[in-house]
Amino acid sequence: MKRKAHLFGIRHHGPGSAALLKGALDALDPACVLIEGSTEGDALIQHAALPGMKPPLAMLFYAADEAANAVFAPFAEFSPEWVAMQWALAHGRPVRFIDWPAAVSLALTKAAREERLAALERKAAELTENSDGEDPEEGASEAPTIRLDPLDLLAEAAGYGDGESFWNVLIEQHGSGQSPLEIFAAIEAAMTEARQHQADAGGMSDAEWLREKRREAFMRGHIRDALKQHDGEVAVVIGAWHVGGLRTETTVAEDRAIVKDLPRVKVEATWAPWSDGRLSYASGYGAGVISPGWYRHLWSLYSSDRHDGPEAFAAVWQARTAALLRQEGFDASTASAIEAARLALGLASMRGLSVPGLAEMRDASLSSLCHGDDIPLAMIERRLYIGSRIGEIDEAVPQMPLAKDFELWCRRTRLKPEETASEIKLDLRSEAGLLKSTFLHRLNLIGVHWGRLIDAEAGRGTYREIWSLAWSPDMSVGLAEAFVWGLTIEQAAAAATIDRGRNANGIAALSELVRGALVADLPEAASACIDLLQAAAVQNNDITDLMNAVAPLVRIVRYGTARKLPEPELRALITALSVEVNAGVRIGSRQLDDDAASQRIIAMRAYDEALGLFGDPALLAEWRRQLALLVDDEQAAAPVVGFSLRRLHDLSLWDEPRLSAAFSRQIVGESPTRAGAFIEAFISGSAEVLIQDQTLLFLIDEWLCGLDEEVFVESLPLFRRALTGFDAVGRKRIMERIAGGRKERSAAPDVIEDNPAFERALPLLKTILGMDAHDF
């Protein structure tokens, strides 16, 4: 009689399946255990029994030449595959994976992605050639295939509303007293029938069936090999869906033919921490479960040696619910938790369940602990039902160097990856704060955005930074991708920054890279980017780009004393860039379209502020001279002229008669469009400034009052647009201020008493405000 392997059809991450599987393995005592999974994971199985391996964990398989092409194989402590590995390692039995190699699946994924891109390009070309703009394939698409869930079919036959509920009652919350082997035999019969029904109903496309058949061909090959190598029983742990496929009688030649000539890529495999959130179905994980937190609680019932029974099981869950509610400030007493546990048990009895399920537990919590209010339960839902656990890897497990260095940095900085978003405030004057900041900045440079700066002033390199931290297991792929840049976080960040600098478009991007390298304490990368920036500035004629490059560099020099900076080189670079800006801003401000003029104004405002902070009197004087020349340049773009005149007024460099004359020149005889653009830039800013600045306000008022009716009507929409930046209160106060009329200044100046303390502090105040001596 032909020997057959024992096929144990499980549900991925099902605690009931895991408990049944453990019982089945104990009863069968197989000589060999085979598990559905990529064969490259065989080398990683031995680490599963190490004491430092704390699920949830995942095997990460990624293409050696393209780390972004990756796939995870997650495991929780209640996953049947994890339990199978633990059982085999504890009993000294051979254990290996039998699914198709990740080398094949990743190669096919890459090919499919490239084919989709090529198809999109072909379609775009066809649409371009089709002059009437109609889609040549419109109306020719086939009706989409409706995917039928075999569990839903079984659930319908058994009188359940959906497959999830059916499986949970039958398997995950089992208590029928049947032997595990009998239950798995029943699963095999039911799932084989459901699979056949799906095939007859056309519930899967030809491509999907081909994929499944290829995977099962690989599995059958490994099962045949195991039956030849081992005289004892062979246990095969697979998804219940595959049981019927593996029982299909095929020849070796047929299985080899269907997998012949499949593409492959070189694959690297390692362990990576996973999380409860990524185990959940809500994360988009196809094999996810609705509530990892609940399934962990179920597993505690099945795996405990105490056998406390459903009463303790319900009490622990409701006590946890009450504790979380109290943490959120809600009144949840111990007596209410006891009542909730009793209610859950009563609901389970009424519904024919041996232990309360998630629905019974939730209904009981809602009634007894939340008094029917959904809001308190919703506030703890993620922590209670999903969970917030992130796995840990034993120190003895070989990892890729970047992942190992990442863990060392986490220990040094005492930062622990957590999926729940949290905020940390860093004082860069302390060694601990500066170390954490450096670490997070370096991670951002290699594309691992664990931390995000959320404080407005943090980007200026002050002594204070506020970060928002939220870890995702997908960031492990980012670490794998960054491996091409170096063996450590520091090496990778430096190399990635330099490479990005060599490929940067525009010197503003290079300036940001210089800033990023400096705050990440990468002096060599910063020096390399400074050299690239200097070379690019020589060839760059875009004044806006040059202005945008100055501001971040000045902020670093001005505020970056918490870090070691190449200050002489930075100052020389800022000076060189500023000289180029000052020399070319007038000619470069001619013939600008609306978008270019808008970008120029933003850049001029930032550049003007930066020069004030930089503190070079010669550069500042030349910049202000250029502003005056721009006001008198008839070819300069109107918004640039408006900003320039306004800035000269704000700095009190021009008196009222000169300001009024320049204002009139830009308005009188000009088209409403140009005049409106000038006005919009001239009055931009805070309404409060306009209210307090009598000269500015009544200059505009006199202009409006002097317009004839036709010009006024043409100018009104443009003027209204200029005022849209002011809120309703600001506009109302402006009207009240105009109605009050111009107030004459007193002829006699106010007498200011001498204040020696103020006189001593005045030089420092001027330096802080970035003002010259003649500004007072």
PDB file of C-alpha atoms in Angstrom, residues 388-614:
ATOM      1  CA  SER A 388       0.928  46.740  20.488  1.00  0.00           C
ATOM      2  CA  ARG A 389       3.579  44.058  20.805  1.00  0.00           C
ATOM      3  CA  ILE A 390       6.688  44.148  18.592  1.00  0.00           C
ATOM      4  CA  GLY A 391       8.861  41.050  18.428  1.00  0.00           C
ATOM      5  CA  GLU A 392      12.461  40.674  19.544  1.00  0.00           C
ATOM      6  CA  ILE A 393      15.321  38.691  18.011  1.00  0.00           C
ATOM      7  CA  ASP A 394      17.902  36.759  20.020  1.00  0.00           C
ATOM      8  CA  GLU A 395      21.384  38.282  20.013  1.00  0.00           C
ATOM      9  CA  ALA A 396      22.845  35.017  18.745  1.00  0.00           C
ATOM     10  CA  VAL A 397      20.899  35.200  15.485  1.00  0.00           C
ATOM     11  CA  PRO A 398      23.047  36.382  12.573  1.00  0.00           C
ATOM     12  CA  GLN A 399      21.502  39.464  11.019  1.00  0.00           C
ATOM     13  CA  MET A 400      22.459  41.698   8.165  1.00  0.00           C
ATOM     14  CA  PRO A 401      24.995  44.242   9.479  1.00  0.00           C
ATOM     15  CA  LEU A 402      22.661  47.236   9.211  1.00  0.00           C
ATOM     16  CA  ALA A 403      19.963  45.525  11.257  1.00  0.00           C
ATOM     17  CA  LYS A 404      22.551  44.599  13.874  1.00  0.00           C
ATOM     18  CA  ASP A 405      23.882  48.155  13.985  1.00  0.00           C
ATOM     19  CA  PHE A 406      20.310  49.435  14.241  1.00  0.00           C
ATOM     20  CA  GLU A 407      19.766  47.319  17.366  1.00  0.00           C
ATOM     21  CA  LEU A 408      23.024  48.606  18.860  1.00  0.00           C
ATOM     22  CA  TRP A 409      21.879  52.174  18.256  1.00  0.00           C
ATOM     23  CA  CYS A 410      18.522  51.401  19.865  1.00  0.00           C
ATOM     24  CA  ARG A 411      20.281  50.139  22.976  1.00  0.00           C
ATOM     25  CA  ARG A 412      22.654  53.123  23.083  1.00  0.00           C
ATOM     26  CA  THR A 413      19.854  55.648  22.703  1.00  0.00           C
ATOM     27  CA  ARG A 414      17.305  53.659  24.728  1.00  0.00           C
ATOM     28  CA  LEU A 415      14.804  54.024  21.908  1.00  0.00           C
ATOM     29  CA  LYS A 416      12.482  51.062  21.528  1.00  0.00           C
ATOM     30  CA  PRO A 417      10.598  50.494  18.267  1.00  0.00           C
ATOM     31  CA  GLU A 418       6.874  50.753  18.957  1.00  0.00           C
ATOM     32  CA  GLU A 419       4.020  50.764  16.502  1.00  0.00           C
ATOM     33  CA  THR A 420       1.970  53.252  18.506  1.00  0.00           C
ATOM     34  CA  ALA A 421       2.931  56.837  17.694  1.00  0.00           C
ATOM     35  CA  SER A 422       4.722  58.676  20.501  1.00  0.00           C
ATOM     36  CA  GLU A 423       6.507  61.988  20.972  1.00  0.00           C
ATOM     37  CA  ILE A 424       9.967  62.618  22.417  1.00  0.00           C
ATOM     38  CA  LYS A 425      11.519  65.967  23.301  1.00  0.00           C
ATOM     39  CA  LEU A 426      15.277  66.210  22.896  1.00  0.00           C
ATOM     40  CA  ASP A 427      17.696  68.677  24.464  1.00  0.00           C
ATOM     41  CA  LEU A 428      20.666  68.743  22.109  1.00  0.00           C
ATOM     42  CA  ARG A 429      22.898  70.188  24.800  1.00  0.00           C
ATOM     43  CA  SER A 430      22.816  66.812  26.547  1.00  0.00           C
ATOM     44  CA  GLU A 431      24.798  63.874  25.246  1.00  0.00           C
ATOM     45  CA  ALA A 432      21.746  61.586  25.301  1.00  0.00           C
ATOM     46  CA  GLY A 433      19.559  64.053  23.411  1.00  0.00           C
ATOM     47  CA  LEU A 434      22.199  64.732  20.767  1.00  0.00           C
ATOM     48  CA  LEU A 435      22.807  61.006  20.297  1.00  0.00           C
ATOM     49  CA  LYS A 436      19.108  60.303  19.708  1.00  0.00           C
ATOM     50  CA  SER A 437      18.825  63.212  17.293  1.00  0.00           C
ATOM     51  CA  THR A 438      21.844  62.038  15.316  1.00  0.00           C
ATOM     52  CA  PHE A 439      20.448  58.515  15.097  1.00  0.00           C
ATOM     53  CA  LEU A 440      17.031  59.628  13.862  1.00  0.00           C
ATOM     54  CA  HIS A 441      18.480  62.071  11.336  1.00  0.00           C
ATOM     55  CA  ARG A 442      20.757  59.348   9.937  1.00  0.00           C
ATOM     56  CA  LEU A 443      17.838  56.958   9.591  1.00  0.00           C
ATOM     57  CA  ASN A 444      15.916  59.578   7.612  1.00  0.00           C
ATOM     58  CA  LEU A 445      18.858  59.946   5.244  1.00  0.00           C
ATOM     59  CA  ILE A 446      18.702  56.230   4.374  1.00  0.00           C
ATOM     60  CA  GLY A 447      14.939  56.292   3.923  1.00  0.00           C
ATOM     61  CA  VAL A 448      13.945  54.723   7.243  1.00  0.00           C
ATOM     62  CA  HIS A 449      11.529  57.352   8.539  1.00  0.00           C
ATOM     63  CA  TRP A 450      11.007  56.058  12.050  1.00  0.00           C
ATOM     64  CA  GLY A 451      11.067  59.601  13.394  1.00  0.00           C
ATOM     65  CA  ARG A 452       9.559  62.796  12.009  1.00  0.00           C
ATOM     66  CA  LEU A 453      10.359  66.291  13.228  1.00  0.00           C
ATOM     67  CA  ILE A 454       7.134  67.980  14.275  1.00  0.00           C
ATOM     68  CA  ASP A 455       8.373  71.081  16.098  1.00  0.00           C
ATOM     69  CA  ALA A 456       8.460  74.177  13.860  1.00  0.00           C
ATOM     70  CA  GLU A 457      11.767  75.361  15.252  1.00  0.00           C
ATOM     71  CA  ALA A 458      13.393  71.941  15.310  1.00  0.00           C
ATOM     72  CA  GLY A 459      14.472  72.173  11.692  1.00  0.00           C
ATOM     73  CA  ARG A 460      16.529  75.277  12.549  1.00  0.00           C
ATOM     74  CA  GLY A 461      19.038  73.301  14.531  1.00  0.00           C
ATOM     75  CA  THR A 462      18.224  74.851  17.920  1.00  0.00           C
ATOM     76  CA  TYR A 463      18.868  73.152  21.215  1.00  0.00           C
ATOM     77  CA  ARG A 464      15.400  71.642  21.165  1.00  0.00           C
ATOM     78  CA  GLU A 465      13.833  69.029  18.909  1.00  0.00           C
ATOM     79  CA  ILE A 466      10.464  67.302  19.134  1.00  0.00           C
ATOM     80  CA  TRP A 467      10.068  64.040  17.219  1.00  0.00           C
ATOM     81  CA  SER A 468       7.074  61.863  16.472  1.00  0.00           C
ATOM     82  CA  LEU A 469       8.075  58.179  16.472  1.00  0.00           C
ATOM     83  CA  ALA A 470       6.101  55.351  14.870  1.00  0.00           C
ATOM     84  CA  TRP A 471       7.770  52.095  13.860  1.00  0.00           C
ATOM     85  CA  SER A 472       6.559  49.806  11.099  1.00  0.00           C
ATOM     86  CA  PRO A 473       8.014  46.354  10.367  1.00  0.00           C
ATOM     87  CA  ASP A 474       8.226  47.413   6.721  1.00  0.00           C
ATOM     88  CA  MET A 475      11.130  49.594   7.787  1.00  0.00           C
ATOM     89  CA  SER A 476      13.163  46.387   7.982  1.00  0.00           C
ATOM     90  CA  VAL A 477      13.003  46.416   4.198  1.00  0.00           C
ATOM     91  CA  GLY A 478      14.364  49.955   4.276  1.00  0.00           C
ATOM     92  CA  LEU A 479      17.329  48.723   6.289  1.00  0.00           C
ATOM     93  CA  ALA A 480      17.850  45.942   3.760  1.00  0.00           C
ATOM     94  CA  GLU A 481      17.687  48.430   0.888  1.00  0.00           C
ATOM     95  CA  ALA A 482      20.222  50.701   2.568  1.00  0.00           C
ATOM     96  CA  PHE A 483      22.687  47.814   2.887  1.00  0.00           C
ATOM     97  CA  VAL A 484      24.104  48.756  -0.545  1.00  0.00           C
ATOM     98  CA  TRP A 485      25.453  51.977   1.008  1.00  0.00           C
ATOM     99  CA  GLY A 486      27.381  50.517   3.923  1.00  0.00           C
ATOM    100  CA  LEU A 487      27.651  48.089   6.806  1.00  0.00           C
ATOM    101  CA  THR A 488      26.620  50.564   9.526  1.00  0.00           C
ATOM    102  CA  ILE A 489      23.975  53.255   9.868  1.00  0.00           C
ATOM    103  CA  GLU A 490      26.683  55.936   9.755  1.00  0.00           C
ATOM    104  CA  GLN A 491      28.369  54.543   6.643  1.00  0.00           C
ATOM    105  CA  ALA A 492      25.089  54.024   4.826  1.00  0.00           C
ATOM    106  CA  ALA A 493      23.777  57.497   5.656  1.00  0.00           C
ATOM    107  CA  ALA A 494      26.992  59.164   4.495  1.00  0.00           C
ATOM    108  CA  ALA A 495      27.232  57.196   1.250  1.00  0.00           C
ATOM    109  CA  ALA A 496      23.530  57.660   0.456  1.00  0.00           C
ATOM    110  CA  THR A 497      23.790  61.413   1.052  1.00  0.00           C
ATOM    111  CA  ILE A 498      26.813  61.797  -1.226  1.00  0.00           C
ATOM    112  CA  ASP A 499      25.197  59.723  -3.968  1.00  0.00           C
ATOM    113  CA  ARG A 500      21.995  61.741  -3.706  1.00  0.00           C
ATOM    114  CA  GLY A 501      24.060  64.907  -3.928  1.00  0.00           C
ATOM    115  CA  ARG A 502      25.720  63.782  -7.134  1.00  0.00           C
ATOM    116  CA  ASN A 503      22.303  63.193  -8.669  1.00  0.00           C
ATOM    117  CA  ALA A 504      20.542  66.223  -7.174  1.00  0.00           C
ATOM    118  CA  ASN A 505      18.547  68.550  -9.394  1.00  0.00           C
ATOM    119  CA  GLY A 506      19.200  72.123  -8.338  1.00  0.00           C
ATOM    120  CA  ILE A 507      21.360  73.641  -5.672  1.00  0.00           C
ATOM    121  CA  ALA A 508      18.453  74.082  -3.266  1.00  0.00           C
ATOM    122  CA  ALA A 509      18.300  70.279  -2.984  1.00  0.00           C
ATOM    123  CA  LEU A 510      22.058  70.198  -2.438  1.00  0.00           C
ATOM    124  CA  SER A 511      21.727  72.809   0.277  1.00  0.00           C
ATOM    125  CA  GLU A 512      19.176  70.643   2.086  1.00  0.00           C
ATOM    126  CA  LEU A 513      21.527  67.670   1.795  1.00  0.00           C
ATOM    127  CA  VAL A 514      24.314  69.726   3.366  1.00  0.00           C
ATOM    128  CA  ARG A 515      21.953  70.601   6.203  1.00  0.00           C
ATOM    129  CA  GLY A 516      20.863  66.983   6.558  1.00  0.00           C
ATOM    130  CA  ALA A 517      24.448  65.742   6.680  1.00  0.00           C
ATOM    131  CA  LEU A 518      25.413  68.309   9.309  1.00  0.00           C
ATOM    132  CA  VAL A 519      22.514  67.608  11.689  1.00  0.00           C
ATOM    133  CA  ALA A 520      23.230  63.873  11.246  1.00  0.00           C
ATOM    134  CA  ASP A 521      26.868  64.465  12.279  1.00  0.00           C
ATOM    135  CA  LEU A 522      28.319  63.318   8.944  1.00  0.00           C
ATOM    136  CA  PRO A 523      31.152  65.830   8.374  1.00  0.00           C
ATOM    137  CA  GLU A 524      32.700  64.028   5.412  1.00  0.00           C
ATOM    138  CA  ALA A 525      29.370  63.778   3.610  1.00  0.00           C
ATOM    139  CA  ALA A 526      28.671  67.438   4.406  1.00  0.00           C
ATOM    140  CA  SER A 527      32.056  68.486   2.985  1.00  0.00           C
ATOM    141  CA  ALA A 528      31.437  66.451  -0.168  1.00  0.00           C
ATOM    142  CA  CYS A 529      28.017  68.043  -0.640  1.00  0.00           C
ATOM    143  CA  ILE A 530      29.476  71.491   0.013  1.00  0.00           C
ATOM    144  CA  ASP A 531      31.961  70.894  -2.800  1.00  0.00           C
ATOM    145  CA  LEU A 532      29.144  69.738  -5.083  1.00  0.00           C
ATOM    146  CA  LEU A 533      27.117  72.792  -4.121  1.00  0.00           C
ATOM    147  CA  GLN A 534      29.967  75.156  -4.888  1.00  0.00           C
ATOM    148  CA  ALA A 535      30.498  73.549  -8.286  1.00  0.00           C
ATOM    149  CA  ALA A 536      26.795  73.659  -9.079  1.00  0.00           C
ATOM    150  CA  ALA A 537      26.475  77.298  -8.024  1.00  0.00           C
ATOM    151  CA  VAL A 538      29.071  78.353 -10.587  1.00  0.00           C
ATOM    152  CA  GLN A 539      26.949  76.887 -13.380  1.00  0.00           C
ATOM    153  CA  ASN A 540      23.580  77.918 -11.982  1.00  0.00           C
ATOM    154  CA  ASN A 541      21.768  80.987 -13.298  1.00  0.00           C
ATOM    155  CA  ASP A 542      18.515  80.439 -11.416  1.00  0.00           C
ATOM    156  CA  ILE A 543      18.430  83.193  -8.799  1.00  0.00           C
ATOM    157  CA  THR A 544      15.458  81.648  -7.014  1.00  0.00           C
ATOM    158  CA  ASP A 545      17.363  78.382  -6.622  1.00  0.00           C
ATOM    159  CA  LEU A 546      20.410  80.221  -5.268  1.00  0.00           C
ATOM    160  CA  MET A 547      18.279  82.109  -2.735  1.00  0.00           C
ATOM    161  CA  ASN A 548      16.628  78.906  -1.550  1.00  0.00           C
ATOM    162  CA  ALA A 549      20.059  77.400  -1.007  1.00  0.00           C
ATOM    163  CA  VAL A 550      21.226  80.175   1.314  1.00  0.00           C
ATOM    164  CA  ALA A 551      18.479  80.051   3.946  1.00  0.00           C
ATOM    165  CA  PRO A 552      19.015  76.488   5.315  1.00  0.00           C
ATOM    166  CA  LEU A 553      22.788  76.997   5.404  1.00  0.00           C
ATOM    167  CA  VAL A 554      22.446  80.235   7.373  1.00  0.00           C
ATOM    168  CA  ARG A 555      20.119  78.558   9.857  1.00  0.00           C
ATOM    169  CA  ILE A 556      22.729  75.878  10.459  1.00  0.00           C
ATOM    170  CA  VAL A 557      25.526  78.414  10.991  1.00  0.00           C
ATOM    171  CA  ARG A 558      23.336  80.620  13.137  1.00  0.00           C
ATOM    172  CA  TYR A 559      21.723  78.015  15.373  1.00  0.00           C
ATOM    173  CA  GLY A 560      23.774  74.870  14.922  1.00  0.00           C
ATOM    174  CA  THR A 561      26.133  75.298  17.852  1.00  0.00           C
ATOM    175  CA  ALA A 562      24.931  72.022  19.393  1.00  0.00           C
ATOM    176  CA  ARG A 563      26.868  70.140  16.718  1.00  0.00           C
ATOM    177  CA  LYS A 564      30.388  70.284  15.334  1.00  0.00           C
ATOM    178  CA  LEU A 565      30.215  72.298  12.123  1.00  0.00           C
ATOM    179  CA  PRO A 566      32.770  73.213   9.424  1.00  0.00           C
ATOM    180  CA  GLU A 567      31.891  76.865  10.049  1.00  0.00           C
ATOM    181  CA  PRO A 568      34.630  78.480   7.924  1.00  0.00           C
ATOM    182  CA  GLU A 569      33.672  76.402   4.883  1.00  0.00           C
ATOM    183  CA  LEU A 570      29.969  77.087   5.408  1.00  0.00           C
ATOM    184  CA  ARG A 571      30.502  80.820   5.797  1.00  0.00           C
ATOM    185  CA  ALA A 572      32.616  80.916   2.640  1.00  0.00           C
ATOM    186  CA  LEU A 573      29.926  79.021   0.758  1.00  0.00           C
ATOM    187  CA  ILE A 574      27.123  81.280   2.003  1.00  0.00           C
ATOM    188  CA  THR A 575      29.152  84.349   1.057  1.00  0.00           C
ATOM    189  CA  ALA A 576      29.815  83.020  -2.450  1.00  0.00           C
ATOM    190  CA  LEU A 577      26.158  82.170  -3.015  1.00  0.00           C
ATOM    191  CA  SER A 578      25.013  85.528  -1.664  1.00  0.00           C
ATOM    192  CA  VAL A 579      27.402  87.418  -3.925  1.00  0.00           C
ATOM    193  CA  GLU A 580      25.926  85.564  -6.900  1.00  0.00           C
ATOM    194  CA  VAL A 581      22.389  86.397  -5.771  1.00  0.00           C
ATOM    195  CA  ASN A 582      23.130  90.080  -5.210  1.00  0.00           C
ATOM    196  CA  ALA A 583      24.853  90.364  -8.557  1.00  0.00           C
ATOM    197  CA  GLY A 584      22.111  88.722 -10.573  1.00  0.00           C
ATOM    198  CA  VAL A 585      18.847  89.453  -8.788  1.00  0.00           C
ATOM    199  CA  ARG A 586      17.963  92.621 -10.747  1.00  0.00           C
ATOM    200  CA  ILE A 587      18.554  91.215 -14.232  1.00  0.00           C
ATOM    201  CA  GLY A 588      17.089  87.865 -13.158  1.00  0.00           C
ATOM    202  CA  SER A 589      13.839  89.480 -12.025  1.00  0.00           C
ATOM    203  CA  ARG A 590      12.758  90.524 -15.483  1.00  0.00           C
ATOM    204  CA  GLN A 591      10.200  88.740 -17.645  1.00  0.00           C
ATOM    205  CA  LEU A 592       9.013  86.365 -14.927  1.00  0.00           C
ATOM    206  CA  ASP A 593       5.660  84.653 -15.370  1.00  0.00           C
ATOM    207  CA  ASP A 594       3.170  84.501 -12.494  1.00  0.00           C
ATOM    208  CA  ASP A 595       4.407  81.179 -11.063  1.00  0.00           C
ATOM    209  CA  ALA A 596       8.070  82.161 -11.304  1.00  0.00           C
ATOM    210  CA  ALA A 597       7.332  85.533  -9.689  1.00  0.00           C
ATOM    211  CA  SER A 598       5.444  83.845  -6.845  1.00  0.00           C
ATOM    212  CA  GLN A 599       8.348  81.471  -6.200  1.00  0.00           C
ATOM    213  CA  ARG A 600      10.785  84.387  -6.373  1.00  0.00           C
ATOM    214  CA  ILE A 601       8.901  86.348  -3.697  1.00  0.00           C
ATOM    215  CA  ILE A 602       8.980  83.357  -1.337  1.00  0.00           C
ATOM    216  CA  ALA A 603      12.699  82.918  -1.971  1.00  0.00           C
ATOM    217  CA  MET A 604      13.438  86.657  -1.535  1.00  0.00           C
ATOM    218  CA  ARG A 605      11.636  86.731   1.799  1.00  0.00           C
ATOM    219  CA  ALA A 606      13.638  83.747   3.108  1.00  0.00           C
ATOM    220  CA  TYR A 607      16.893  85.125   1.684  1.00  0.00           C
ATOM    221  CA  ASP A 608      16.311  88.558   3.212  1.00  0.00           C
ATOM    222  CA  GLU A 609      15.720  86.991   6.630  1.00  0.00           C
ATOM    223  CA  ALA A 610      18.768  84.763   6.237  1.00  0.00           C
ATOM    224  CA  LEU A 611      21.102  87.653   5.384  1.00  0.00           C
ATOM    225  CA  GLY A 612      19.918  89.511   8.464  1.00  0.00           C
ATOM    226  CA  LEU A 613      20.832  86.498  10.582  1.00  0.00           C
ATOM    227  CA  PHE A 614      24.129  85.878   8.814  1.00  0.00           C
TER     228      PHE A 614
END
